[in-house]
Short mmCIF file of N, CA and C in Angstrom, two decimals:
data_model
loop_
_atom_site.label_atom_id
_atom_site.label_comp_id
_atom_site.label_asym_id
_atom_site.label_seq_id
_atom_site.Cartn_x
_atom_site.Cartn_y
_atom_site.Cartn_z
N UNK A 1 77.48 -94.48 124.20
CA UNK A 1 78.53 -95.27 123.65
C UNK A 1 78.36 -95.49 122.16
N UNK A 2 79.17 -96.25 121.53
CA UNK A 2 79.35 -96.30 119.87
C UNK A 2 78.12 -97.69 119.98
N UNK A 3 77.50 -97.31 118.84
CA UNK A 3 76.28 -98.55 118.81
C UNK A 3 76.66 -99.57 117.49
N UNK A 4 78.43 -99.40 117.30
CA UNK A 4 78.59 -100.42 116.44
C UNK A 4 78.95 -100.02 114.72
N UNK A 5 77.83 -98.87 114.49
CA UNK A 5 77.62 -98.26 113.35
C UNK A 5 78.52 -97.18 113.09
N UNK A 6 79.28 -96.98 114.29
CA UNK A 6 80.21 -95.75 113.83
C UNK A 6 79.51 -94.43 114.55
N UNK A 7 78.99 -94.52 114.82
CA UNK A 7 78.09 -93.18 115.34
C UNK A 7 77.28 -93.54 116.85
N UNK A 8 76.94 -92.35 117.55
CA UNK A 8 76.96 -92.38 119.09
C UNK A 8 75.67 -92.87 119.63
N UNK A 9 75.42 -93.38 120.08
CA UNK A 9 74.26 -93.69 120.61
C UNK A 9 73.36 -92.39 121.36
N UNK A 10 72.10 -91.99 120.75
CA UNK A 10 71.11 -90.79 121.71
C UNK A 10 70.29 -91.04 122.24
N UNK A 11 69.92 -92.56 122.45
CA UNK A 11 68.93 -93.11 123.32
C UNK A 11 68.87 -92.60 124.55
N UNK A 12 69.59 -91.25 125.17
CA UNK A 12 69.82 -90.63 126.26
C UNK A 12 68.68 -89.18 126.17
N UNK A 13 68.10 -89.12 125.05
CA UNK A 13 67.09 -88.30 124.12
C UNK A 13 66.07 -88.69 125.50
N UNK A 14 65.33 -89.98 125.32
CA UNK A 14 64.23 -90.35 126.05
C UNK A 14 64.38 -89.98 127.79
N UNK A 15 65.78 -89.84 128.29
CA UNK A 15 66.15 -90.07 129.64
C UNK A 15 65.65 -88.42 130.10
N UNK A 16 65.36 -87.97 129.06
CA UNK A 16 65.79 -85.98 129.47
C UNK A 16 64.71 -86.05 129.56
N UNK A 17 64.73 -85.15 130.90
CA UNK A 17 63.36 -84.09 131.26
C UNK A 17 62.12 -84.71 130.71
N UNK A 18 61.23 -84.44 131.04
CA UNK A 18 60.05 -84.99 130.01
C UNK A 18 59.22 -83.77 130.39
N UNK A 19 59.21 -82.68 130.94
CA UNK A 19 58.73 -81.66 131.28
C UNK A 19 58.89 -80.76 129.49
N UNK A 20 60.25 -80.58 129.42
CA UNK A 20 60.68 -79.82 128.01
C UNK A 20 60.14 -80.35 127.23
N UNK A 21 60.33 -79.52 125.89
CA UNK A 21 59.86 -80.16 124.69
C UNK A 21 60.58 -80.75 123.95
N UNK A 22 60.02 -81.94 123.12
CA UNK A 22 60.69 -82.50 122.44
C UNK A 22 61.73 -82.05 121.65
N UNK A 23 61.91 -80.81 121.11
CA UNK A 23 63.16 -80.43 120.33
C UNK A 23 63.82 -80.04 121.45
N UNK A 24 63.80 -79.49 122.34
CA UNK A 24 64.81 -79.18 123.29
C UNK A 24 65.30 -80.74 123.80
N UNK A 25 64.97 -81.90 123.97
CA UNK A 25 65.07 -83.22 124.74
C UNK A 25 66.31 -83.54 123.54
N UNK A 26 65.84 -83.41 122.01
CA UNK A 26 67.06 -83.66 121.12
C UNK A 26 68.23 -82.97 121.12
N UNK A 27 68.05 -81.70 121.21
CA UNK A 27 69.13 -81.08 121.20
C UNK A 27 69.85 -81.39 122.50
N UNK A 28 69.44 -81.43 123.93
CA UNK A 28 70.13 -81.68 125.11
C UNK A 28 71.22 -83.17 124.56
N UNK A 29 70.12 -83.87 124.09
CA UNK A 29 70.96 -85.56 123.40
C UNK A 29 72.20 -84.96 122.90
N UNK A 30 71.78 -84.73 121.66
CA UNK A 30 73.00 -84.72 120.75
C UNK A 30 73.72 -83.55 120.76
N UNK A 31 73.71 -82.42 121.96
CA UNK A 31 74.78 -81.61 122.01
C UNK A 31 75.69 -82.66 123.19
N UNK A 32 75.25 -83.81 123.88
CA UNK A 32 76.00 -83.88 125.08
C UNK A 32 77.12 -85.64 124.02
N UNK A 33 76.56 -85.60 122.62
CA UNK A 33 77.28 -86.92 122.09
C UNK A 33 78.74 -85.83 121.72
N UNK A 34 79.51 -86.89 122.66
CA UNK A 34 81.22 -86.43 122.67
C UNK A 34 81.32 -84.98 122.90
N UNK A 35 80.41 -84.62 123.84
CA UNK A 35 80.18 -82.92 123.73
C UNK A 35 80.73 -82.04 123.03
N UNK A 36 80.35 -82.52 121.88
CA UNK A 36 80.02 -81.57 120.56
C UNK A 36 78.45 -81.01 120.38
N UNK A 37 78.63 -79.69 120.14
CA UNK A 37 77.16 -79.32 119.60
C UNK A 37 76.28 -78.98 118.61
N UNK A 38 77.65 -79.83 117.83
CA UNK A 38 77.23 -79.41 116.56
C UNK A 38 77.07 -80.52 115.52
N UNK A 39 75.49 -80.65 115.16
CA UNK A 39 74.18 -81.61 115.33
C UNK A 39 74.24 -81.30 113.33
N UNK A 40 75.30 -82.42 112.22
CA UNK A 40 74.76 -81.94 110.97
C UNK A 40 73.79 -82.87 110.67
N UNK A 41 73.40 -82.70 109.36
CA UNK A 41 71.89 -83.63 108.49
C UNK A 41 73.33 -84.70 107.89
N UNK A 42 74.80 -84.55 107.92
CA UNK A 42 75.49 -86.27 107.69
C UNK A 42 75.21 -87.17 109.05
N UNK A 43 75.58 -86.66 110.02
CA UNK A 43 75.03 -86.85 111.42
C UNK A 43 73.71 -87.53 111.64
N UNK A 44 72.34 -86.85 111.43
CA UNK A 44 71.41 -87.45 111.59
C UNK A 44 70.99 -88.40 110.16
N UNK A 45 71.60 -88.36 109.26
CA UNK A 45 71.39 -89.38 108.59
C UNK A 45 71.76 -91.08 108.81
N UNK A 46 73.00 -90.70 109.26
CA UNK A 46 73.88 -91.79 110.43
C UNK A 46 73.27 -92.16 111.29
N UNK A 47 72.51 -91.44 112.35
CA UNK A 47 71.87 -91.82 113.23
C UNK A 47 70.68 -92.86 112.47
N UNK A 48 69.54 -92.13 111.96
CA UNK A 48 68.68 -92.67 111.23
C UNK A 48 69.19 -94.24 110.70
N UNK A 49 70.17 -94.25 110.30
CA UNK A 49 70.52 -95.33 109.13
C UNK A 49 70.94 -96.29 110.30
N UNK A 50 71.72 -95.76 111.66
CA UNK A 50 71.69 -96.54 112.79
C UNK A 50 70.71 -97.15 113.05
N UNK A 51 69.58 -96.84 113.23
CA UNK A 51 68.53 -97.09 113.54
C UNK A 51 67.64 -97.79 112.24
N UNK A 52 67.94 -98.02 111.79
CA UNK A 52 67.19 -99.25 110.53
C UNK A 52 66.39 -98.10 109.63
N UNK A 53 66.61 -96.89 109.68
CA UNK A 53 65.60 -95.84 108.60
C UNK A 53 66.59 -95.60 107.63
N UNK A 54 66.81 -95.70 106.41
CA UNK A 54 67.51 -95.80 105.45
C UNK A 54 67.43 -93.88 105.10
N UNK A 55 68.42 -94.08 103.68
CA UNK A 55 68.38 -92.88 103.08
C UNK A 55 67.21 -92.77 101.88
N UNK A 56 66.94 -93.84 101.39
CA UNK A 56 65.80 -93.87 100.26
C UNK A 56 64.20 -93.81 100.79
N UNK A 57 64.49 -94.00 102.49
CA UNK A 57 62.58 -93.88 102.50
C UNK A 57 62.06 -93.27 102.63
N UNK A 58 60.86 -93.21 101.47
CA UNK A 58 60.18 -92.30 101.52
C UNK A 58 59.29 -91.68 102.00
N UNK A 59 59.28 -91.92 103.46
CA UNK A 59 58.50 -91.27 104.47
C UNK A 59 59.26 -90.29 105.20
N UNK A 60 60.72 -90.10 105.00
CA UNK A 60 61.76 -89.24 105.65
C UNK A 60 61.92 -88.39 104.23
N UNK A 61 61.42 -88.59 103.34
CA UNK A 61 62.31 -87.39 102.18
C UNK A 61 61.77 -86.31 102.22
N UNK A 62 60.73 -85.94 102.12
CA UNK A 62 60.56 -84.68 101.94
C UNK A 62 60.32 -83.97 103.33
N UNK A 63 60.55 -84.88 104.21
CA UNK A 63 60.93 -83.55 105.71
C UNK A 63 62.37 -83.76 105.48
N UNK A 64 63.53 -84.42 104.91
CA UNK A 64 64.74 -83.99 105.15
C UNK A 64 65.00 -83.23 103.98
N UNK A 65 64.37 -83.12 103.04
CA UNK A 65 64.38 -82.08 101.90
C UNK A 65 64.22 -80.35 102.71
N UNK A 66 63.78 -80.17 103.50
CA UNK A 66 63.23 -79.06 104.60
C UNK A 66 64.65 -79.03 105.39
N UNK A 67 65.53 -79.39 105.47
CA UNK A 67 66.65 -79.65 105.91
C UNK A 67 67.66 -78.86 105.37
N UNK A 68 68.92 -77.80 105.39
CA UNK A 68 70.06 -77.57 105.02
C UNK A 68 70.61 -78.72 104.55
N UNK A 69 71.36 -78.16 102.99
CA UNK A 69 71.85 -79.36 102.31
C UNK A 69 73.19 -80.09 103.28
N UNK A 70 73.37 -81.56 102.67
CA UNK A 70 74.87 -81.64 103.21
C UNK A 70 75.63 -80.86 102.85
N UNK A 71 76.52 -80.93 104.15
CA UNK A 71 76.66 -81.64 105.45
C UNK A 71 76.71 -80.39 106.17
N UNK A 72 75.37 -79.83 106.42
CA UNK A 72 75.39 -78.35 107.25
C UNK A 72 74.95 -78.96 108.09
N UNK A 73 74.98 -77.94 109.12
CA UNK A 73 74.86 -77.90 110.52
C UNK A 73 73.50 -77.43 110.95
N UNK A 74 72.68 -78.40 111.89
CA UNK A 74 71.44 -78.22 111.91
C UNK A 74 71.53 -77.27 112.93
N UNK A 75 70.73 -76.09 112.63
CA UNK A 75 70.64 -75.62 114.23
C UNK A 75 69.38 -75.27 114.75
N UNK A 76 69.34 -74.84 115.60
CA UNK A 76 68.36 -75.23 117.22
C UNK A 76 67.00 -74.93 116.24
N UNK A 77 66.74 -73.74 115.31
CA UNK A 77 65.62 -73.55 115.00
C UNK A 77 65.01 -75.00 113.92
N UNK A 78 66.08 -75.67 113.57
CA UNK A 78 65.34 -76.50 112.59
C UNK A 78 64.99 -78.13 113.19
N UNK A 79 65.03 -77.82 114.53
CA UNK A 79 64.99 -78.84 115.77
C UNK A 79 63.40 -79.14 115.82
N UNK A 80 62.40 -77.76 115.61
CA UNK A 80 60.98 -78.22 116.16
C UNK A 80 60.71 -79.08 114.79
N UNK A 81 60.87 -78.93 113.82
CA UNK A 81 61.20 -79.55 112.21
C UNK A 81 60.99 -81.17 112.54
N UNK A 82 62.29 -81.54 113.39
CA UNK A 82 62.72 -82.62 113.31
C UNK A 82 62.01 -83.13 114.45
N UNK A 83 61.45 -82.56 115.60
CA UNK A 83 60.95 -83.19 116.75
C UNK A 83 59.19 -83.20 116.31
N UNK A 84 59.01 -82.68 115.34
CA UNK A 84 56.98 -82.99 114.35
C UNK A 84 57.59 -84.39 114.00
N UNK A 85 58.74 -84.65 112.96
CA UNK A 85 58.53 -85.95 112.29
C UNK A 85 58.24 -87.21 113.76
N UNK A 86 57.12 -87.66 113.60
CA UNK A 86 56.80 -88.56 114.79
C UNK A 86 58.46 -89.73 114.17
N UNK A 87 58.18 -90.30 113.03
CA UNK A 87 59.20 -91.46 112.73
C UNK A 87 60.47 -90.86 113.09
N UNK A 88 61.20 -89.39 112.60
CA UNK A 88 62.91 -89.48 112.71
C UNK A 88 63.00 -89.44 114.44
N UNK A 89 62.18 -88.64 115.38
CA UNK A 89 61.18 -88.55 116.77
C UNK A 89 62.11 -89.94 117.54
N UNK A 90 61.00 -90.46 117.31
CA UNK A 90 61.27 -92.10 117.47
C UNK A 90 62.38 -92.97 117.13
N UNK A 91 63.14 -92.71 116.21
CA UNK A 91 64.69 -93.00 115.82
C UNK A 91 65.76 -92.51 117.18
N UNK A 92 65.82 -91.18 116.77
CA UNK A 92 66.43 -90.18 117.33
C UNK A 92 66.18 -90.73 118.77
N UNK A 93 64.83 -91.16 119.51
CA UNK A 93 64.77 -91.22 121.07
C UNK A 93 65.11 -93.05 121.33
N UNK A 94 65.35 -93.34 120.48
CA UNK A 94 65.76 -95.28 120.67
C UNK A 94 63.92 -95.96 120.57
N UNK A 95 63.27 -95.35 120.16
CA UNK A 95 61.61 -95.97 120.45
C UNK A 95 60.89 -96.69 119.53
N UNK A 96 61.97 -97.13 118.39
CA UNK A 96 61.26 -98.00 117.22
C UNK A 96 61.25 -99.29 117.85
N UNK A 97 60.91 -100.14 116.91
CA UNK A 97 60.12 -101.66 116.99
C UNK A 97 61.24 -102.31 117.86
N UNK A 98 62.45 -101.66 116.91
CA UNK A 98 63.42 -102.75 117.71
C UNK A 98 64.69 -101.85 117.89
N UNK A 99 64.72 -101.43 119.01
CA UNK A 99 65.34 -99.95 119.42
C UNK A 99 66.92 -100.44 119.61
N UNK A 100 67.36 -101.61 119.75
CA UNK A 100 68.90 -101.81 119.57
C UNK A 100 69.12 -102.69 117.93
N UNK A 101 68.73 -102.08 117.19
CA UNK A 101 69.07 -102.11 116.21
C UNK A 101 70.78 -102.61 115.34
N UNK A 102 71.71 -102.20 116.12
CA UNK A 102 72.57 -102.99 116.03
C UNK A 102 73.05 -104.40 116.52
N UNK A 103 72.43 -105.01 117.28
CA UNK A 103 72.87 -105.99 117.72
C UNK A 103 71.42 -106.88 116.89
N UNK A 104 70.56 -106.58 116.74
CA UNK A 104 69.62 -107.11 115.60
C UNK A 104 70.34 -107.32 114.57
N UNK A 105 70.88 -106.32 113.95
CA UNK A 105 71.55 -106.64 112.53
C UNK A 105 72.79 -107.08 112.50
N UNK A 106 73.44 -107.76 113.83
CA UNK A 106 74.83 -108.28 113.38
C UNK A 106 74.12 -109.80 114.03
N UNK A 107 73.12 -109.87 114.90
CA UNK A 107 72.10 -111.46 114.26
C UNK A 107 71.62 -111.71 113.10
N UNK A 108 71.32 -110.82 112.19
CA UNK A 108 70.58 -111.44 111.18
C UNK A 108 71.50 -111.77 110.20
N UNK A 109 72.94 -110.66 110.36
CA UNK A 109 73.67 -110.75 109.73
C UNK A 109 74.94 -112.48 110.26
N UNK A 110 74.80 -112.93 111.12
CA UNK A 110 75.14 -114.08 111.53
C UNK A 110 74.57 -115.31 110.64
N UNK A 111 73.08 -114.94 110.89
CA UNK A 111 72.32 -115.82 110.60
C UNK A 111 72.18 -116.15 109.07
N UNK A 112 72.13 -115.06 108.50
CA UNK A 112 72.95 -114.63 106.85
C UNK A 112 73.98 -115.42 106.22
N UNK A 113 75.16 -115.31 106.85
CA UNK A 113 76.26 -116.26 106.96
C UNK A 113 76.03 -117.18 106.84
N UNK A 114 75.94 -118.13 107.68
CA UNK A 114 75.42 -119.59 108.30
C UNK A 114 74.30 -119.51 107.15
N UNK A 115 72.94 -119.58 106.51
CA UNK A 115 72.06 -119.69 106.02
C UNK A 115 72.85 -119.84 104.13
N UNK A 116 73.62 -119.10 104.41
CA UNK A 116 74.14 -119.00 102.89
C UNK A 116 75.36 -119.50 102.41
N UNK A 117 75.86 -120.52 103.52
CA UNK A 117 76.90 -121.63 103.35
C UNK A 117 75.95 -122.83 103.04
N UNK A 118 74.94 -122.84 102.76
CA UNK A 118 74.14 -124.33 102.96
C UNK A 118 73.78 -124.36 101.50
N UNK A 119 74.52 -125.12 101.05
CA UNK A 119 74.24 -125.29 99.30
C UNK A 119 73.35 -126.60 99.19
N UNK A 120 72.81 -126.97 100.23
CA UNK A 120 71.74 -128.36 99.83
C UNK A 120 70.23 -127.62 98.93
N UNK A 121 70.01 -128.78 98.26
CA UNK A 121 68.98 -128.50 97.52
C UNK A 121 69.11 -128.64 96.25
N UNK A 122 67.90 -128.35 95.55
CA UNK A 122 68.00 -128.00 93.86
C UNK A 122 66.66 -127.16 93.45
N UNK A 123 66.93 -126.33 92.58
CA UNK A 123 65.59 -125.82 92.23
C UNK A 123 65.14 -126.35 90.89
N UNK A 124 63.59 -126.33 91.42
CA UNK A 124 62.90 -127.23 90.92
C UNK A 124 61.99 -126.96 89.51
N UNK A 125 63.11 -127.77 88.83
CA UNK A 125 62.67 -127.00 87.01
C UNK A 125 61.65 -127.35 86.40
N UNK A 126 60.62 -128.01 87.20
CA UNK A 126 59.27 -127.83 86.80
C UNK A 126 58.37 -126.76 86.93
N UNK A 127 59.01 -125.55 87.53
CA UNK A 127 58.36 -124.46 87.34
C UNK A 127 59.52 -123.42 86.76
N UNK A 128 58.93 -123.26 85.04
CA UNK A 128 59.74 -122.73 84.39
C UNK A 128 60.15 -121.23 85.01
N UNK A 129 60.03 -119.90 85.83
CA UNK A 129 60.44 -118.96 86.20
C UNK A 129 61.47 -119.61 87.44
N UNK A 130 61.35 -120.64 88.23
CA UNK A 130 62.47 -120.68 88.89
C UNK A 130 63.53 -121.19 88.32
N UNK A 131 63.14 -122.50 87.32
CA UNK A 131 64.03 -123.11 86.56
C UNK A 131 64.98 -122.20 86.02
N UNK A 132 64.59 -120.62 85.93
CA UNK A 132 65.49 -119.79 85.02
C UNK A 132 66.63 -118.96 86.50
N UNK A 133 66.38 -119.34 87.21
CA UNK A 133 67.22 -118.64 88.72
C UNK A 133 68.46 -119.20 88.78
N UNK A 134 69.81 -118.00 89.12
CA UNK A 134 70.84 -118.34 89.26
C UNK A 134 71.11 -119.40 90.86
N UNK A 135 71.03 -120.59 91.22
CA UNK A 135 71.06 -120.93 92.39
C UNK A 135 72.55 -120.33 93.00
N UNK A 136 72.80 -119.86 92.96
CA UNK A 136 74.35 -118.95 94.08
C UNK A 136 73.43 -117.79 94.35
N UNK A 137 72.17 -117.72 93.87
CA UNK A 137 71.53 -115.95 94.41
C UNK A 137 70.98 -116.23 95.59
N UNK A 138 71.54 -115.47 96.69
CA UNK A 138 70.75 -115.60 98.15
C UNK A 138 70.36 -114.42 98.66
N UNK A 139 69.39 -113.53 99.14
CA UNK A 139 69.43 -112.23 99.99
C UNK A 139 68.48 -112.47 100.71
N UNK A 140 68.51 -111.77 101.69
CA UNK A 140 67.10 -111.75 103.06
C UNK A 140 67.35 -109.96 102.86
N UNK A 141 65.43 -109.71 103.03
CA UNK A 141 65.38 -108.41 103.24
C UNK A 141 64.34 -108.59 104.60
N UNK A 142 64.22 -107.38 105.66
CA UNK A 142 63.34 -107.93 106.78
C UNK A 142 63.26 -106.40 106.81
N UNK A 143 61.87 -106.09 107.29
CA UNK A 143 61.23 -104.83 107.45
C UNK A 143 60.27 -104.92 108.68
N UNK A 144 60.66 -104.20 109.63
CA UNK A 144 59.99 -103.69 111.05
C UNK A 144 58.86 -102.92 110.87
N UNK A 145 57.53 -102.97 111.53
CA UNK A 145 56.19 -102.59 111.38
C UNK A 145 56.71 -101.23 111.38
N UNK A 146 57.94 -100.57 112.19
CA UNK A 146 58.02 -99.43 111.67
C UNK A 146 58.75 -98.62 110.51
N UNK A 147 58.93 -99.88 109.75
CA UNK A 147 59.54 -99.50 108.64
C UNK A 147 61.21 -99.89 108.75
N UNK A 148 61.70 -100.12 110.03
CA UNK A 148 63.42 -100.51 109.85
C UNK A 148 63.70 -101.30 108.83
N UNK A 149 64.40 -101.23 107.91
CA UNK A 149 65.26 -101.82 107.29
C UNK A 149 66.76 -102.30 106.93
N UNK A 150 66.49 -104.25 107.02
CA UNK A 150 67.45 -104.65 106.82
C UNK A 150 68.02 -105.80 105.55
N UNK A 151 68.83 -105.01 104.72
CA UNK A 151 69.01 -106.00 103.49
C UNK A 151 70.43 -106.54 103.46
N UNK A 152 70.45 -107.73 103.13
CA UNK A 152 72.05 -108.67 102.94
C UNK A 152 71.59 -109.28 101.68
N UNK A 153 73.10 -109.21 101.02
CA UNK A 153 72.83 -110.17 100.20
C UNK A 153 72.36 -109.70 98.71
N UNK A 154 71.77 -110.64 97.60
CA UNK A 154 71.13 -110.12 96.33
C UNK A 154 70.27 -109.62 96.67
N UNK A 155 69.57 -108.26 96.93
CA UNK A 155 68.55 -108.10 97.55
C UNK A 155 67.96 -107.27 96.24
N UNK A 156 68.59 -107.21 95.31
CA UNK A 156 68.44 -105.93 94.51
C UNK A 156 67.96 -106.80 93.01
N UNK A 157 68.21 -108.26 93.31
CA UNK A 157 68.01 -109.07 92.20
C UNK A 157 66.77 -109.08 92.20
N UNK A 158 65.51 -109.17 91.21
CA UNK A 158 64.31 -109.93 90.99
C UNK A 158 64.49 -111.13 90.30
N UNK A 159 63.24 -111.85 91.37
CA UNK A 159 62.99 -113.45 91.18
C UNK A 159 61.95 -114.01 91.59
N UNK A 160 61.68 -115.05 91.53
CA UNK A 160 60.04 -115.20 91.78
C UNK A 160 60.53 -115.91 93.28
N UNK A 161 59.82 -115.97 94.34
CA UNK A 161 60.06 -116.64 95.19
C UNK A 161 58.62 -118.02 95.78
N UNK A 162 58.45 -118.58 94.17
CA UNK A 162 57.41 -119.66 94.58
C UNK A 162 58.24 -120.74 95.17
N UNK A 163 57.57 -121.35 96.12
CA UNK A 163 58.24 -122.66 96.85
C UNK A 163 59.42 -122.53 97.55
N UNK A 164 60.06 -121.48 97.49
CA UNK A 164 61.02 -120.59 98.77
C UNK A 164 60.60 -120.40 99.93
N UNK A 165 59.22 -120.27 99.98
CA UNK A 165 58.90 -119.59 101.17
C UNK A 165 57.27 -120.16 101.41
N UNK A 166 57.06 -120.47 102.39
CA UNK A 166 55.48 -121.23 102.61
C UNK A 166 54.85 -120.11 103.73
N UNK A 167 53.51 -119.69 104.04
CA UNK A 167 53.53 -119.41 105.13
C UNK A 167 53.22 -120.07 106.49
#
């Protein structure tokens, strides 16, 4: 089914055979999404990005550099490629930290909302680097031991975050 993101869910990857090999288990997946069989690198980037692995990380670049440029069509031989990367592996089969990944990020993204209607407070201009902070700047960034990533918000701003955050 649609996991929200626009793109098909292959968590049906893990259900196949376990006898075959892993590139054959992907390809069975994603030739049977909307039975189409034709599997591009816009496609698995989508997937990936479904799955909290972005386009900038750099633990996916230089195996998707090994990849036909966009938006070609991956085919079967560049499958054992993609079934070595243990991380895209694990995307691709639903097996990261937090394998429904969409319904994670339309909580955090709730929680986002709600968190960033709450204008109580003041920052506290006895410490001159916060004293210099726009208070309307809000972002949450949250990162999964396996690397998922999720950013809302100023996330792109630098700021000091003393007395924001305790552990």
């Amino acid at each position: 089914g649609d996991n929200g993101g626009g793109c098909k869910d292959v968590k049906g990857a893990k259900d196949v055979d376990p006898h075959n090999k892993p590139h054959h288990q992907i390809w069975q997946a994603l030739a049977s999404v909307d039975n189409n069989p034709e599997f591009t690198t816009d496609l698995l980037h989508t997937i990936l990005e479904a799955s909290g692995i972005l386009k900038d990380d750099l633990r996916i670049a230089s195996f998707m550099s090994t990849l036909p440029c966009h938006p070609a069509v991956i085919l079967p031989k560049h499958l054992k490629s993609i079934a070595s990367h243990s991380l895209v592996l694990r995307a691709l089969q639903g097996t990261l930290a937090i394998p429904d990944w969409s319904t994670f990020t339309t909580v955090a993204n709730t929680c986002f909302q709600t968190a960033s209607m709450d204008k109580s407070g003041t920052i506290p201009n006895y410490i001159p680097i916060l004293a210099k902070v726009d208070p309307e700047q809000f972002g949450v960034s949250i990162c999964t031991v396996d690397g998922q990533r999720f950013n809302q918000g100023d996330t792109g701003v630098y700021f000091g975050v003393q007395s924001c955050m305790k552990p």
